[in-house]
PDB file of C-alpha atoms and ligand atoms in Angstrom:
ATOM      1  CA  ARG N  64      11.582 -14.802  -1.818  1.00 76.00           C
ATOM      2  CA  LYS N  65      11.066 -12.639  -5.227  1.00 87.00           C
ATOM      3  CA  ARG N  66      11.280 -14.831  -7.961  1.00 94.00           C
ATOM      4  CA  VAL N  67      12.101 -13.173 -11.922  1.00 97.00           C
ATOM      5  CA  ILE N  68       8.945 -13.367 -14.166  1.00 98.00           C
ATOM      6  CA  ARG N  69       9.196 -13.201 -17.157  1.00 98.00           C
ATOM      7  CA  ILE N  70       6.156 -11.102 -19.255  1.00 98.00           C
ATOM      8  CA  SER N  71       5.332 -11.958 -22.906  1.00 98.00           C
ATOM      9  CA  THR N  72       6.004  -9.132 -25.514  1.00 98.00           C
ATOM     10  CA  GLY N  73       2.469 -10.868 -27.361  1.00 98.00           C
ATOM     11  CA  SER N  74       4.872 -11.969 -30.530  1.00 98.00           C
ATOM     12  CA  LYS N  75       6.610 -15.453 -30.165  1.00 98.00           C
ATOM     13  CA  GLY N  76       9.261 -13.950 -32.384  1.00 98.00           C
ATOM     14  CA  LEU N  77      10.050 -11.929 -30.126  1.00 98.00           C
ATOM     15  CA  ASP N  78       9.887 -13.572 -27.137  1.00 98.00           C
ATOM     16  CA  ALA N  79      11.633 -16.148 -27.897  1.00 97.00           C
ATOM     17  CA  VAL N  80      15.358 -14.063 -28.652  1.00 96.00           C
ATOM     18  CA  LEU N  81      14.456 -11.978 -24.914  1.00 97.00           C
ATOM     19  CA  GLY N  82      14.689 -15.714 -23.663  1.00 96.00           C
ATOM     20  CA  GLY N  83      10.687 -15.608 -22.669  1.00 96.00           C
ATOM     21  CA  GLY N  84       9.791 -11.540 -22.827  1.00 97.00           C
ATOM     22  CA  PHE N  85      10.342  -8.332 -20.766  1.00 98.00           C
ATOM     23  CA  GLN N  86      11.881  -9.538 -16.668  1.00 97.00           C
ATOM     24  CA  THR N  87      10.317  -8.718 -13.428  1.00 98.00           C
ATOM     25  CA  MET N  88      13.349  -6.644 -11.258  1.00 98.00           C
ATOM     26  CA  SER N  89      14.856  -5.139 -14.395  1.00 97.00           C
ATOM     27  CA  ILE N  90      14.454  -1.946 -16.612  1.00 98.00           C
ATOM     28  CA  SER N  91      13.967  -2.683 -20.430  1.00 98.00           C
ATOM     29  CA  GLU N  92      14.549   0.032 -23.222  1.00 98.00           C
ATOM     30  CA  VAL N  93      13.018  -0.360 -26.433  1.00 98.00           C
ATOM     31  CA  PHE N  94      14.006   2.595 -28.899  1.00 97.00           C
ATOM     32  CA  GLY N  95      13.447   4.135 -32.916  1.00 96.00           C
ATOM     33  CA  GLU N  96      11.755   5.650 -34.651  1.00 94.00           C
ATOM     34  CA  PHE N  97       8.296   7.129 -34.729  1.00 93.00           C
ATOM     35  CA  ARG N  98       5.548   4.638 -36.092  1.00 94.00           C
ATOM     36  CA  CYS N  99       7.701   1.887 -34.780  1.00 96.00           C
ATOM     37  CA  GLY N 100       5.216   0.110 -32.682  1.00 98.00           C
ATOM     38  CA  LYS N 101       6.705   1.735 -29.374  1.00 98.00           C
ATOM     39  CA  THR N 102       3.384   2.458 -28.009  1.00 98.00           C
ATOM     40  CA  GLN N 103       1.231  -0.720 -29.803  1.00 98.00           C
ATOM     41  CA  LEU N 104       4.188  -2.825 -27.631  1.00 98.00           C
ATOM     42  CA  SER N 105       3.419  -0.972 -24.134  1.00 99.00           C
ATOM     43  CA  HIS N 106      -0.353  -1.200 -24.911  1.00 99.00           C
ATOM     44  CA  THR N 107       0.074  -5.332 -25.581  1.00 98.00           C
ATOM     45  CA  MET N 108       2.287  -5.754 -22.476  1.00 98.00           C
ATOM     46  CA  SER N 109      -0.462  -3.601 -20.478  1.00 98.00           C
ATOM     47  CA  VAL N 110      -2.495  -6.453 -20.930  1.00 99.00           C
ATOM     48  CA  ILE N 111      -0.349  -9.762 -21.401  1.00 99.00           C
ATOM     49  CA  ALA N 112       0.856  -8.012 -17.531  1.00 98.00           C
ATOM     50  CA  GLN N 113      -2.087  -9.300 -16.336  1.00 98.00           C
ATOM     51  CA  LEU N 114      -3.184 -12.356 -18.009  1.00 98.00           C
ATOM     52  CA  PRO N 115      -2.304 -16.126 -15.909  1.00 98.00           C
ATOM     53  CA  LYS N 116       1.562 -17.206 -15.894  1.00 97.00           C
ATOM     54  CA  ASP N 117       0.937 -20.047 -18.333  1.00 97.00           C
ATOM     55  CA  MET N 118      -0.560 -17.324 -20.408  1.00 97.00           C
ATOM     56  CA  GLY N 119       2.949 -15.301 -20.682  1.00 98.00           C
ATOM     57  CA  GLY N 120       1.751 -13.382 -18.214  1.00 98.00           C
ATOM     58  CA  ALA N 121       2.285 -12.139 -14.855  1.00 98.00           C
ATOM     59  CA  GLU N 122      -1.251 -11.953 -12.619  1.00 98.00           C
ATOM     60  CA  GLY N 123      -0.181  -8.282 -11.830  1.00 98.00           C
ATOM     61  CA  LYS N 124      -1.740  -4.632 -12.377  1.00 98.00           C
ATOM     62  CA  VAL N 125       0.557  -2.363 -14.445  1.00 98.00           C
ATOM     63  CA  ALA N 126       1.340   1.276 -13.737  1.00 98.00           C
ATOM     64  CA  TYR N 127       1.394   3.312 -17.421  1.00 99.00           C
ATOM     65  CA  ILE N 128       3.333   6.660 -17.534  1.00 98.00           C
ATOM     66  CA  ASP N 129       2.377   8.798 -20.672  1.00 98.00           C
ATOM     67  CA  THR N 130       4.708  11.776 -21.550  1.00 98.00           C
ATOM     68  CA  GLU N 131       2.991  11.694 -25.168  1.00 98.00           C
ATOM     69  CA  GLY N 132      -0.755  11.668 -24.721  1.00 98.00           C
ATOM     70  CA  THR N 133      -0.895   8.110 -27.039  1.00 98.00           C
ATOM     71  CA  PHE N 134      -2.764   6.013 -25.096  1.00 98.00           C
ATOM     72  CA  ARG N 135      -5.548   4.921 -25.972  1.00 98.00           C
ATOM     73  CA  PRO N 136      -8.055   2.946 -23.580  1.00 98.00           C
ATOM     74  CA  GLU N 137      -9.970   1.172 -27.034  1.00 98.00           C
ATOM     75  CA  ARG N 138      -7.016  -0.809 -27.726  1.00 98.00           C
ATOM     76  CA  ILE N 139      -6.786  -1.672 -24.770  1.00 98.00           C
ATOM     77  CA  ALA N 140     -10.398  -3.332 -24.770  1.00 98.00           C
ATOM     78  CA  GLN N 141      -9.308  -4.645 -28.321  1.00 98.00           C
ATOM     79  CA  ILE N 142      -5.980  -6.430 -27.003  1.00 98.00           C
ATOM     80  CA  ALA N 143      -7.935  -7.763 -24.524  1.00 98.00           C
ATOM     81  CA  GLU N 144     -10.441  -9.122 -26.966  1.00 98.00           C
ATOM     82  CA  ARG N 145      -7.755 -10.928 -27.966  1.00 98.00           C
ATOM     83  CA  PHE N 146      -7.052 -12.774 -25.227  1.00 98.00           C
ATOM     84  CA  GLY N 147     -10.439 -13.467 -24.057  1.00 98.00           C
ATOM     85  CA  VAL N 148      -9.998 -11.188 -21.040  1.00 97.00           C
ATOM     86  CA  ASP N 149     -12.834  -8.827 -20.155  1.00 98.00           C
ATOM     87  CA  PRO N 150     -12.410  -5.042 -21.894  1.00 98.00           C
ATOM     88  CA  GLU N 151     -13.670  -3.423 -18.716  1.00 98.00           C
ATOM     89  CA  THR N 152     -11.784  -5.546 -16.054  1.00 98.00           C
ATOM     90  CA  ALA N 153      -8.195  -5.296 -18.419  1.00 98.00           C
ATOM     91  CA  GLN N 154      -9.111  -1.391 -18.318  1.00 98.00           C
ATOM     92  CA  ASP N 155      -8.963  -1.091 -14.704  1.00 98.00           C
ATOM     93  CA  ASN N 156      -6.055  -3.322 -14.049  1.00 98.00           C
ATOM     94  CA  ILE N 157      -4.457  -0.315 -15.220  1.00 98.00           C
ATOM     95  CA  THR N 158      -3.263   2.987 -13.401  1.00 98.00           C
ATOM     96  CA  TYR N 159      -2.795   5.167 -15.890  1.00 98.00           C
ATOM     97  CA  ALA N 160      -0.738   8.927 -15.470  1.00 98.00           C
ATOM     98  CA  ARG N 161      -0.840  11.648 -17.678  1.00 98.00           C
ATOM     99  CA  ALA N 162       2.906  13.523 -17.165  1.00 98.00           C
ATOM    100  CA  VAL N 163       2.240  17.310 -18.545  1.00 98.00           C
ATOM    101  CA  ASN N 164       6.598  17.842 -17.860  1.00 98.00           C
ATOM    102  CA  SER N 165       9.570  16.333 -16.416  1.00 98.00           C
ATOM    103  CA  GLU N 166       9.185  17.434 -13.292  1.00 98.00           C
ATOM    104  CA  HIS N 167       5.690  16.225 -12.797  1.00 98.00           C
ATOM    105  CA  GLN N 168       6.638  13.228 -14.676  1.00 98.00           C
ATOM    106  CA  MET N 169       8.847  12.719 -10.968  1.00 98.00           C
ATOM    107  CA  GLU N 170       6.164  13.154  -9.038  1.00 98.00           C
ATOM    108  CA  LEU N 171       3.866  10.375 -10.466  1.00 98.00           C
ATOM    109  CA  LEU N 172       6.998   7.482 -10.356  1.00 98.00           C
ATOM    110  CA  ASN N 173       6.470   8.829  -6.609  1.00 98.00           C
ATOM    111  CA  LYS N 174       2.754   8.461  -6.607  1.00 98.00           C
ATOM    112  CA  VAL N 175       3.017   5.316  -8.083  1.00 97.00           C
ATOM    113  CA  ALA N 176       5.848   3.763  -6.211  1.00 98.00           C
ATOM    114  CA  GLU N 177       3.105   4.277  -2.992  1.00 97.00           C
ATOM    115  CA  PHE N 178       0.915   2.119  -5.237  1.00 96.00           C
ATOM    116  CA  PHE N 179       2.654  -0.713  -5.649  1.00 98.00           C
ATOM    117  CA  VAL N 180       2.864  -0.698  -1.556  1.00 97.00           C
ATOM    118  CA  GLY N 181       0.410  -3.342  -0.545  1.00 95.00           C
ATOM    119  CA  ASN N 182      -1.140  -4.255  -4.410  1.00 96.00           C
ATOM    120  CA  GLU N 183       0.302  -6.913  -6.713  1.00 97.00           C
ATOM    121  CA  TYR N 184       1.720  -4.693  -9.727  1.00 98.00           C
ATOM    122  CA  ARG N 185       4.451  -6.532 -12.477  1.00 98.00           C
ATOM    123  CA  LEU N 186       4.387  -3.812 -14.983  1.00 98.00           C
ATOM    124  CA  LEU N 187       5.679   0.301 -15.396  1.00 99.00           C
ATOM    125  CA  ILE N 188       5.655   1.073 -18.406  1.00 99.00           C
ATOM    126  CA  ILE N 189       7.089   4.813 -18.976  1.00 98.00           C
ATOM    127  CA  ASP N 190       6.283   6.422 -22.872  1.00 98.00           C
ATOM    128  CA  SER N 191       8.534   7.619 -23.333  1.00 97.00           C
ATOM    129  CA  ILE N 192      11.195   8.148 -21.202  1.00 98.00           C
ATOM    130  CA  MET N 193      12.932  11.388 -22.956  1.00 97.00           C
ATOM    131  CA  ALA N 194      10.227  13.291 -23.965  1.00 97.00           C
ATOM    132  CA  LEU N 195       9.397  15.785 -21.441  1.00 98.00           C
ATOM    133  CA  PHE N 196      13.398  16.130 -20.676  1.00 98.00           C
ATOM    134  CA  ARG N 197      14.199  17.139 -23.478  1.00 96.00           C
ATOM    135  CA  VAL N 198      11.259  19.619 -24.207  1.00 96.00           C
ATOM    136  CA  ASP N 199      12.375  20.844 -20.473  1.00 97.00           C
ATOM    137  CA  TYR N 200      16.120  21.226 -21.262  1.00 97.00           C
ATOM    138  CA  THR N 201      16.497  22.483 -24.527  1.00 92.00           C
ATOM    139  CA  GLY N 202      20.181  24.577 -24.630  1.00 87.00           C
ATOM    140  CA  ARG N 203      23.186  22.851 -24.960  1.00 86.00           C
ATOM    141  CA  GLY N 204      24.124  24.790 -21.121  1.00 92.00           C
ATOM    142  CA  GLU N 205      21.192  22.071 -19.709  1.00 95.00           C
ATOM    143  CA  LEU N 206      22.241  19.498 -20.437  1.00 94.00           C
ATOM    144  CA  ASN N 207      24.486  18.595 -17.196  1.00 95.00           C
ATOM    145  CA  GLU N 208      21.482  19.758 -15.200  1.00 96.00           C
ATOM    146  CA  ARG N 209      18.814  17.322 -17.328  1.00 97.00           C
ATOM    147  CA  GLN N 210      21.459  14.631 -17.014  1.00 97.00           C
ATOM    148  CA  GLN N 211      20.921  15.033 -13.400  1.00 97.00           C
ATOM    149  CA  LYS N 212      17.298  15.492 -12.923  1.00 98.00           C
ATOM    150  CA  LEU N 213      17.393  11.628 -15.214  1.00 98.00           C
ATOM    151  CA  ASN N 214      19.680  10.034 -12.783  1.00 98.00           C
ATOM    152  CA  GLN N 215      17.296  10.872 -10.114  1.00 98.00           C
ATOM    153  CA  PHE N 216      14.074   9.400 -12.124  1.00 98.00           C
ATOM    154  CA  LEU N 217      16.354   6.225 -13.451  1.00 98.00           C
ATOM    155  CA  SER N 218      17.391   5.550 -10.088  1.00 98.00           C
ATOM    156  CA  LYS N 219      13.647   5.621  -8.179  1.00 98.00           C
ATOM    157  CA  LEU N 220      12.941   3.084 -11.270  1.00 98.00           C
ATOM    158  CA  THR N 221      15.160   1.392 -10.596  1.00 98.00           C
ATOM    159  CA  HIS N 222      15.042   1.075  -6.966  1.00 98.00           C
ATOM    160  CA  VAL N 223      10.926   0.850  -7.903  1.00 98.00           C
ATOM    161  CA  ALA N 224      11.944  -2.558  -9.840  1.00 98.00           C
ATOM    162  CA  GLU N 225      13.715  -4.318  -7.477  1.00 98.00           C
ATOM    163  CA  GLU N 226      11.973  -3.451  -4.128  1.00 97.00           C
ATOM    164  CA  PHE N 227       8.503  -4.526  -5.809  1.00 98.00           C
ATOM    165  CA  ASN N 228       9.178  -6.887  -8.332  1.00 98.00           C
ATOM    166  CA  VAL N 229       8.013  -4.941 -11.125  1.00 98.00           C
ATOM    167  CA  ALA N 230       9.168  -4.590 -14.823  1.00 98.00           C
ATOM    168  CA  VAL N 231       9.468  -1.672 -16.224  1.00 98.00           C
ATOM    169  CA  LEU N 232       9.838  -0.951 -20.182  1.00 98.00           C
ATOM    170  CA  MET N 233      10.256   2.355 -21.315  1.00 98.00           C
ATOM    171  CA  THR N 234       9.951   3.321 -24.932  1.00 98.00           C
ATOM    172  CA  ASN N 235      12.553   5.982 -25.844  1.00 98.00           C
ATOM    173  CA  GLN N 236      13.430   7.902 -29.293  1.00 95.00           C
ATOM    174  CA  VAL N 237      16.414   7.994 -31.276  1.00 94.00           C
ATOM    175  CA  GLN N 238      18.401  11.018 -32.778  1.00 89.00           C
ATOM    176  CA  SER N 239      17.565  11.966 -36.146  1.00 77.00           C
ATOM    177  CA  ASP N 240      20.625  12.830 -36.714  1.00 63.00           C
ATOM    178  CA  PRO N 241      23.112  11.357 -35.457  1.00 54.00           C
ATOM    179  CA  GLY N 242      25.807  13.602 -36.969  1.00 56.00           C
ATOM    180  CA  ALA N 243      29.266  13.316 -34.710  1.00 49.00           C
ATOM    181  CA  ASN N 244      27.794  10.596 -32.768  1.00 52.00           C
ATOM    182  CA  ALA N 245      27.419   8.086 -35.677  1.00 53.00           C
ATOM    183  CA  LEU N 246      30.672   6.546 -35.031  1.00 52.00           C
ATOM    184  CA  PHE N 247      28.712   5.145 -31.343  1.00 54.00           C
ATOM    185  CA  ALA N 248      25.526   4.432 -33.288  1.00 53.00           C
ATOM    186  CA  GLY N 249      24.092   1.391 -34.113  1.00 53.00           C
ATOM    187  CA  ALA N 250      24.937  -0.520 -38.282  1.00 48.00           C
ATOM    188  CA  ASP N 251      21.707   1.885 -39.409  1.00 58.00           C
ATOM    189  CA  GLY N 252      22.816   4.873 -37.423  1.00 58.00           C
ATOM    190  CA  ARG N 253      20.459   5.290 -35.235  1.00 78.00           C
ATOM    191  CA  LYS N 254      21.083   6.233 -31.841  1.00 90.00           C
ATOM    192  CA  PRO N 255      18.505   6.789 -28.834  1.00 94.00           C
ATOM    193  CA  VAL N 256      18.873   9.450 -26.879  1.00 94.00           C
ATOM    194  CA  GLY N 257      19.676  10.338 -23.288  1.00 94.00           C
ATOM    195  CA  GLY N 258      23.005   9.525 -23.168  1.00 93.00           C
ATOM    196  CA  HIS N 259      25.482   7.319 -21.132  1.00 94.00           C
ATOM    197  CA  ILE N 260      22.919   7.297 -17.956  1.00 96.00           C
ATOM    198  CA  LEU N 261      19.944   5.980 -19.878  1.00 96.00           C
ATOM    199  CA  ALA N 262      22.519   3.444 -21.430  1.00 95.00           C
ATOM    200  CA  HIS N 263      23.633   2.429 -18.087  1.00 95.00           C
ATOM    201  CA  ALA N 264      20.022   2.115 -16.514  1.00 96.00           C
ATOM    202  CA  SER N 265      18.627  -0.346 -18.975  1.00 96.00           C
ATOM    203  CA  ALA N 266      19.623  -3.632 -19.063  1.00 96.00           C
ATOM    204  CA  THR N 267      18.730  -5.043 -21.817  1.00 96.00           C
ATOM    205  CA  ARG N 268      17.816  -2.123 -25.231  1.00 97.00           C
ATOM    206  CA  ILE N 269      16.011  -3.409 -28.098  1.00 97.00           C
ATOM    207  CA  LEU N 270      15.929  -1.347 -31.308  1.00 97.00           C
ATOM    208  CA  LEU N 271      12.883  -1.776 -33.058  1.00 97.00           C
ATOM    209  CA  ARG N 272      13.000  -0.733 -37.233  1.00 96.00           C
ATOM    210  CA  LYS N 273      10.479  -0.804 -40.083  1.00 94.00           C
ATOM    211  CA  GLY N 274      11.006  -3.857 -42.032  1.00 93.00           C
ATOM    212  CA  ARG N 275       9.035  -4.760 -45.735  1.00 91.00           C
ATOM    213  CA  GLY N 276       5.253  -3.864 -46.163  1.00 89.00           C
ATOM    214  CA  GLU N 277       4.105  -4.099 -42.128  1.00 89.00           C
ATOM    215  CA  GLU N 278       6.958  -6.072 -40.960  1.00 95.00           C
ATOM    216  CA  ARG N 279       8.530  -4.069 -37.902  1.00 97.00           C
ATOM    217  CA  VAL N 280      12.529  -5.714 -36.643  1.00 98.00           C
ATOM    218  CA  ALA N 281      13.029  -5.480 -33.266  1.00 98.00           C
ATOM    219  CA  LYS N 282      16.740  -6.032 -32.442  1.00 97.00           C
ATOM    220  CA  ILE N 283      18.282  -6.863 -29.378  1.00 96.00           C
ATOM    221  CA  GLN N 284      20.974  -4.440 -28.621  1.00 93.00           C
ATOM    222  CA  ASP N 285      22.226  -5.257 -24.864  1.00 88.00           C
ATOM    223  CA  SER N 286      20.872  -8.154 -23.040  1.00 90.00           C
ATOM    224  CA  PRO N 287      22.547  -9.772 -19.952  1.00 87.00           C
ATOM    225  CA  ASP N 288      21.523 -13.071 -21.072  1.00 89.00           C
ATOM    226  CA  MET N 289      21.023 -13.250 -24.984  1.00 90.00           C
ATOM    227  CA  PRO N 290      22.972 -12.672 -27.722  1.00 90.00           C
ATOM    228  CA  GLU N 291      22.797 -10.242 -29.947  1.00 93.00           C
ATOM    229  CA  LYS N 292      19.875 -11.265 -32.257  1.00 95.00           C
ATOM    230  CA  GLU N 293      16.500 -10.024 -34.641  1.00 96.00           C
ATOM    231  CA  ALA N 294      12.996 -10.949 -34.383  1.00 98.00           C
ATOM    232  CA  THR N 295      10.329  -9.617 -36.564  1.00 98.00           C
ATOM    233  CA  TYR N 296       6.571  -8.511 -35.020  1.00 98.00           C
ATOM    234  CA  ILE N 297       3.394  -7.256 -36.427  1.00 98.00           C
ATOM    235  CA  ILE N 298       1.247  -4.433 -35.045  1.00 97.00           C
ATOM    236  CA  THR N 299      -3.093  -5.424 -35.692  1.00 98.00           C
ATOM    237  CA  ASN N 300      -6.194  -5.030 -33.857  1.00 98.00           C
ATOM    238  CA  GLY N 301      -4.800  -6.967 -31.151  1.00 98.00           C
ATOM    239  CA  GLY N 302      -1.789  -5.573 -30.287  1.00 98.00           C
ATOM    240  CA  ILE N 303       1.700  -7.077 -31.305  1.00 98.00           C
ATOM    241  CA  ASN N 304       1.595 -10.416 -33.265  1.00 98.00           C
ATOM    242  CA  ASP N 305       4.216 -12.755 -35.544  1.00 97.00           C
TER     243      ASP N 305
HETATM  244  P1  ADP V 472       5.558   5.003 -31.808  1.00 74.79           P
HETATM  245  O1  ADP V 472       5.312   4.948 -30.654  1.00 74.79           O
HETATM  246  O2  ADP V 472       6.388   3.798 -31.692  1.00 74.79           O
HETATM  247  O3  ADP V 472       5.904   5.917 -32.169  1.00 74.79           O
HETATM  248  P2  ADP V 472       3.240   3.287 -32.619  1.00 74.79           P
HETATM  249  O4  ADP V 472       3.025   2.219 -31.222  1.00 74.79           O
HETATM  250  O5  ADP V 472       2.389   3.900 -32.376  1.00 74.79           O
HETATM  251  O6  ADP V 472       4.555   3.686 -32.872  1.00 74.79           O
HETATM  252  O7  ADP V 472       2.936   2.048 -33.549  1.00 74.79           O
HETATM  253  C1  ADP V 472       1.879   3.057 -34.814  1.00 74.79           C
HETATM  254  C2  ADP V 472       2.080   2.078 -35.590  1.00 74.79           C
HETATM  255  O8  ADP V 472       0.794   0.920 -35.571  1.00 74.79           O
HETATM  256  C3  ADP V 472       1.430   2.661 -37.268  1.00 74.79           C
HETATM  257  O9  ADP V 472       1.997   1.810 -37.959  1.00 74.79           O
HETATM  258  C4  ADP V 472      -0.394   2.081 -36.973  1.00 74.79           C
HETATM  259  O10 ADP V 472      -0.940   2.270 -38.314  1.00 74.79           O
HETATM  260  C5  ADP V 472      -0.198   1.105 -35.948  1.00 74.79           C
HETATM  261  N1  ADP V 472      -1.425   0.721 -35.470  1.00 74.79           N
HETATM  262  C6  ADP V 472      -2.442   1.183 -34.623  1.00 74.79           C
HETATM  263  N2  ADP V 472      -3.187   0.860 -34.007  1.00 74.79           N
HETATM  264  C7  ADP V 472      -3.600  -0.018 -35.335  1.00 74.79           C
HETATM  265  C8  ADP V 472      -4.303  -1.476 -35.108  1.00 74.79           C
HETATM  266  N3  ADP V 472      -5.500  -1.859 -34.658  1.00 74.79           N
HETATM  267  N4  ADP V 472      -4.344  -2.353 -36.005  1.00 74.79           N
HETATM  268  C9  ADP V 472      -2.891  -2.361 -37.047  1.00 74.79           C
HETATM  269  N5  ADP V 472      -2.127  -1.763 -36.587  1.00 74.79           N
HETATM  270  C10 ADP V 472      -2.478  -0.580 -35.447  1.00 74.79           C
HETATM  271 MG1   MG V 473       4.583   6.198 -29.623  1.00 74.79          MG
END
């Protein structure tokens, strides 16, 4: 029988408000403005997922679907050093794929799911979920079609997470101007893109924002088992930390 594993974020404070980290067999979403640390969190967790369980890891491999071209193997090496892991081993345990359009993003997910058969993958990163969908479907008249394709992608993600006991971490952007939707946005007026279809797919949703100085703030907005709490974290050479 498969058991849920919690994978650490690299920040003890953030882990605490998450109840120990991000869960396998589930989709978690982090959303927020540019430079708040979504990609750095993705890199950090790609290393931690490989660690022994007593270090917050899941002793597994990682698949990384990059839609914005911001993956940096050098960062993986630096984060690996923080945890005393061989940098090359850490890089080799990450199956990396760069998606160039939304259709390709779907194809890559199908390929990744094939790799999961008979292999111990424990983390799947999608950084970021909506970027290519937003480019491929720009007009108002295309919104229905976009949401349909997005729904197909998310259904597959849910299936993969459950079947292979994998934690899915997807990053997301915020609407630059919540405008007419401001009523539905958080107190700070920031709302993730992707509509109700994305909201429904994510079991856990976390808003990231900049705090004072180098500080960043993570706020749980949606969780199956944790209250709406905040935690602060910083971005270091070794990845996300307290
Ligand atoms: P997002 O994906 O949310 O747009 P990123 O995860 O790319 O944001 O985070 C960018 C931030 O991470 C920048 O403020 C940058 O200074 C910081 N950062 C990147 N690398 C390092 C590092 N090695 N040490 C400290 N901070 C870093
Ligand atoms: Mg990013």
